[in-house]
C-alpha positions as a printed NumPy array, in Angstrom:
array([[-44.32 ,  18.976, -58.383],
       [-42.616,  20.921, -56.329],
       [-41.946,  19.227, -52.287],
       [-43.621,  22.453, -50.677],
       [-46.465,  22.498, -53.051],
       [-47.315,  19.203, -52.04 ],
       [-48.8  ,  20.059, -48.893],
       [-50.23 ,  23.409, -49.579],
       [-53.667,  22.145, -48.973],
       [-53.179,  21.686, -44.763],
       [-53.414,  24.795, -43.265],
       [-50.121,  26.461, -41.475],
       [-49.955,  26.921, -37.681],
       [-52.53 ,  29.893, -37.449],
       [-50.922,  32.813, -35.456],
       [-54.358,  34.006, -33.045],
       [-53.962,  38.1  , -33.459],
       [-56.221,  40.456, -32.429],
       [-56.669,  44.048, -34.379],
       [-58.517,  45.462, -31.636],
       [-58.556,  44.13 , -27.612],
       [-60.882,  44.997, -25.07 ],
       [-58.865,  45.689, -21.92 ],
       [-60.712,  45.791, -18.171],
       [-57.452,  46.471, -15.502],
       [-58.34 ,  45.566, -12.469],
       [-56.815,  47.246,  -9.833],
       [-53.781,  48.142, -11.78 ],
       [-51.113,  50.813, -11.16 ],
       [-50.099,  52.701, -14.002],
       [-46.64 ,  51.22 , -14.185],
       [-48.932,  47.985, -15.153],
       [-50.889,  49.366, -17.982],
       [-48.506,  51.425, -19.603],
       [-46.452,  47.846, -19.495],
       [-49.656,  46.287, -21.445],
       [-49.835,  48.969, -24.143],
       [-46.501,  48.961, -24.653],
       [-46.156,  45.348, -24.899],
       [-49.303,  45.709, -27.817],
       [-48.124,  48.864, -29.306],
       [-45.32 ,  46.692, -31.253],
       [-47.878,  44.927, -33.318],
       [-50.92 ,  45.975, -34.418],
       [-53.206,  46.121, -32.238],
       [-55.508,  48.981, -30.981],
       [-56.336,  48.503, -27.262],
       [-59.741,  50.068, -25.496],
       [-59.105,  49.697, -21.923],
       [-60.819,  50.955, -18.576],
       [-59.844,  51.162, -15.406],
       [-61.736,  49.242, -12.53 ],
       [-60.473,  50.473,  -9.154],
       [-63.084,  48.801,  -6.263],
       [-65.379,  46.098,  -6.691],
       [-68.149,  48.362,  -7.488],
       [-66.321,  49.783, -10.642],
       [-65.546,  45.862, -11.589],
       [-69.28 ,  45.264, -11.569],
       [-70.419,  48.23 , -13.173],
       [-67.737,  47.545, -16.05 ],
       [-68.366,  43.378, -16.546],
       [-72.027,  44.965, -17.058],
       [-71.777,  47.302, -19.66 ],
       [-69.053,  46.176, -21.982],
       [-68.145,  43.065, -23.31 ],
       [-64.16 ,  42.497, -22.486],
       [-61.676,  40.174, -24.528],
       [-58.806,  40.265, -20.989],
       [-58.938,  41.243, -17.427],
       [-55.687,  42.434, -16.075],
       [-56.094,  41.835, -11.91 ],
       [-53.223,  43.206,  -9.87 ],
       [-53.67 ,  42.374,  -6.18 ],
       [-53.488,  44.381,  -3.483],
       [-53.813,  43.768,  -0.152],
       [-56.546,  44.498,   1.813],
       [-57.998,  46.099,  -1.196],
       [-58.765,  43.873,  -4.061],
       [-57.784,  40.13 ,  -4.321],
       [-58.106,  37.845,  -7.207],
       [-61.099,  36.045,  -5.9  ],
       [-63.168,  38.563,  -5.191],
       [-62.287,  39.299,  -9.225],
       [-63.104,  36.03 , -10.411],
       [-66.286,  35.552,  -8.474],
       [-67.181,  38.671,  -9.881],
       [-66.948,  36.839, -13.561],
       [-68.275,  34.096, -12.001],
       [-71.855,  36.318, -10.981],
       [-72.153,  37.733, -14.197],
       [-71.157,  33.754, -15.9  ],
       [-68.076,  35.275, -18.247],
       [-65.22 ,  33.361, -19.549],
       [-62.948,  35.766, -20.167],
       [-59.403,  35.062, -19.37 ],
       [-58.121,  36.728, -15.721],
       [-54.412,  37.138, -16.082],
       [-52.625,  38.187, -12.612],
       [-50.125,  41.212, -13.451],
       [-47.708,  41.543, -10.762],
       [-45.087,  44.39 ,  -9.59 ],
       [-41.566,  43.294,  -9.351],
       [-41.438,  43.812,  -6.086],
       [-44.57 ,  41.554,  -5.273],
       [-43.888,  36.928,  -5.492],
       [-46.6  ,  34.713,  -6.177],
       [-46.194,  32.36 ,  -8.21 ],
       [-48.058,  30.575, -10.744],
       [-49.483,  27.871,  -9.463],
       [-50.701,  29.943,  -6.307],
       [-52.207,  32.475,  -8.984],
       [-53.801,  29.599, -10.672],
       [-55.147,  28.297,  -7.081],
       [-57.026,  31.378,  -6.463],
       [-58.524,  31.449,  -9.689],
       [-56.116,  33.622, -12.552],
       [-55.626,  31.882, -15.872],
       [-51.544,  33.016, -15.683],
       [-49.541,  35.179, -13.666],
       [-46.955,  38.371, -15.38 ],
       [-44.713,  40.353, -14.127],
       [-44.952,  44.045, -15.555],
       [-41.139,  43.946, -16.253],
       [-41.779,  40.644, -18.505],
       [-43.116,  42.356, -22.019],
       [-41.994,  39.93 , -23.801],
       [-44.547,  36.882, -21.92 ],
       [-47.317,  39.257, -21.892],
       [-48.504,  38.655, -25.795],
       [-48.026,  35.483, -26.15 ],
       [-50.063,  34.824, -22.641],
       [-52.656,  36.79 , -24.239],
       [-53.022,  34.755, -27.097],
       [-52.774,  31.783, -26.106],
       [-55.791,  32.659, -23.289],
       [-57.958,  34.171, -25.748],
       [-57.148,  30.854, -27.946],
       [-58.177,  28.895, -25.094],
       [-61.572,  30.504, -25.126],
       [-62.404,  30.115, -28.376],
       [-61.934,  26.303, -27.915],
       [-63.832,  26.295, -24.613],
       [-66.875,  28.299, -26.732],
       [-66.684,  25.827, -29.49 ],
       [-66.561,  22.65 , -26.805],
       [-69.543,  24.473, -24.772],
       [-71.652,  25.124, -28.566],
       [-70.663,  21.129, -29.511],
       [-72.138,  20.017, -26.846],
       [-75.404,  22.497, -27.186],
       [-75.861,  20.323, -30.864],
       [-74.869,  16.682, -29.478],
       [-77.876,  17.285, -26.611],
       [-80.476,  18.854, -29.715],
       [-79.439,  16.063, -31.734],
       [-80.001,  13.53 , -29.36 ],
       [-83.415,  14.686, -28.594],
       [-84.134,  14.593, -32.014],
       [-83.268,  11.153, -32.189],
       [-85.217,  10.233, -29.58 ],
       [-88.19 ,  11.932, -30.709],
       [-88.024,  10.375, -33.855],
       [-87.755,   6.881, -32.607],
       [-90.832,   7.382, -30.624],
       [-92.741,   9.402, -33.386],
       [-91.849,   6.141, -35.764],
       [-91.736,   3.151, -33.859],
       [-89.213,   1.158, -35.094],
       [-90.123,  -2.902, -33.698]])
């Protein structure tokens, strides 16, 4: 037998890629989307985006399409990341709010993070912006799949419970 056939039978590292993304931009120039599709155009993925300019647009859009990403570029006065994740907040979405920034704009992470953004990238840093993707759509799934395990552990303890009263077991 052969040293790599050994092991055939445990899955390899699964890359998470997405054929086609739902993209809501909050607030974002265009120097920040055409960063995004750029960034996706190198694989192959197909990206349906919209534009939310003012709060009212970001409720209006978290309302009538399901998104995979929000894109939320502060600005001041304007639009702020919490005003962008209470708005996900209202409408009880976990979708994953990634801060894009200009160059010319600092905040850092953990300040991003503090106010609410799963990550914070720069539009000049491409090469983050995929990988930051995937691992916060990753993270998702996971939190979906915690949230539905423990949806079955409550049924199942009911169950048991209703059982040992339907069939009393002294």
């Amino acid at each position: 037998m052969v040293e790599r056939d050994r092991y055939r039978h445990i899955p390899q590292a699964v890359s998470y890629t997405v054929p086609d993304l739902r993209v809501l931009f909050v607030a974002t120039p265009a120097e920040g989307t055409a960063s995004v599709k750029k960034a996706w155009r190198q694989g192959n993925c197909v990206l349906h985006t919209r534009q939310a300019s003012n709060p009212t647009a970001l409720e209006s859009a978290l309302r009538q399409q399901k998104w995979d990403v929000l894109f939320v570029t502060p600005v001041p006065n304007e639009f702020s990341i919490e005003q962008t994740v209470a708005a996900l907040r209202r409408h009880d979405l976990d979708i994953p709010c990634i801060v894009l920034l200009p160059d010319r704009v600092r905040l850092s992470l953990p300040e991003a993070m503090r106010l609410g953004a799963h990550d914070c990238v720069s539009f000049a840093d491409r090469q983050r912006l995929v990988p930051t993707v995937e691992r916060e759509l990753a993270a998702v799934t996971l939190r979906n799949n915690l949230r539905e395990q423990g949806v079955t552990d409550r049924l199942l303890q009911e169950i048991d419970q209703y059982i040992l009263q339907k069939y009393d077991l002294q």
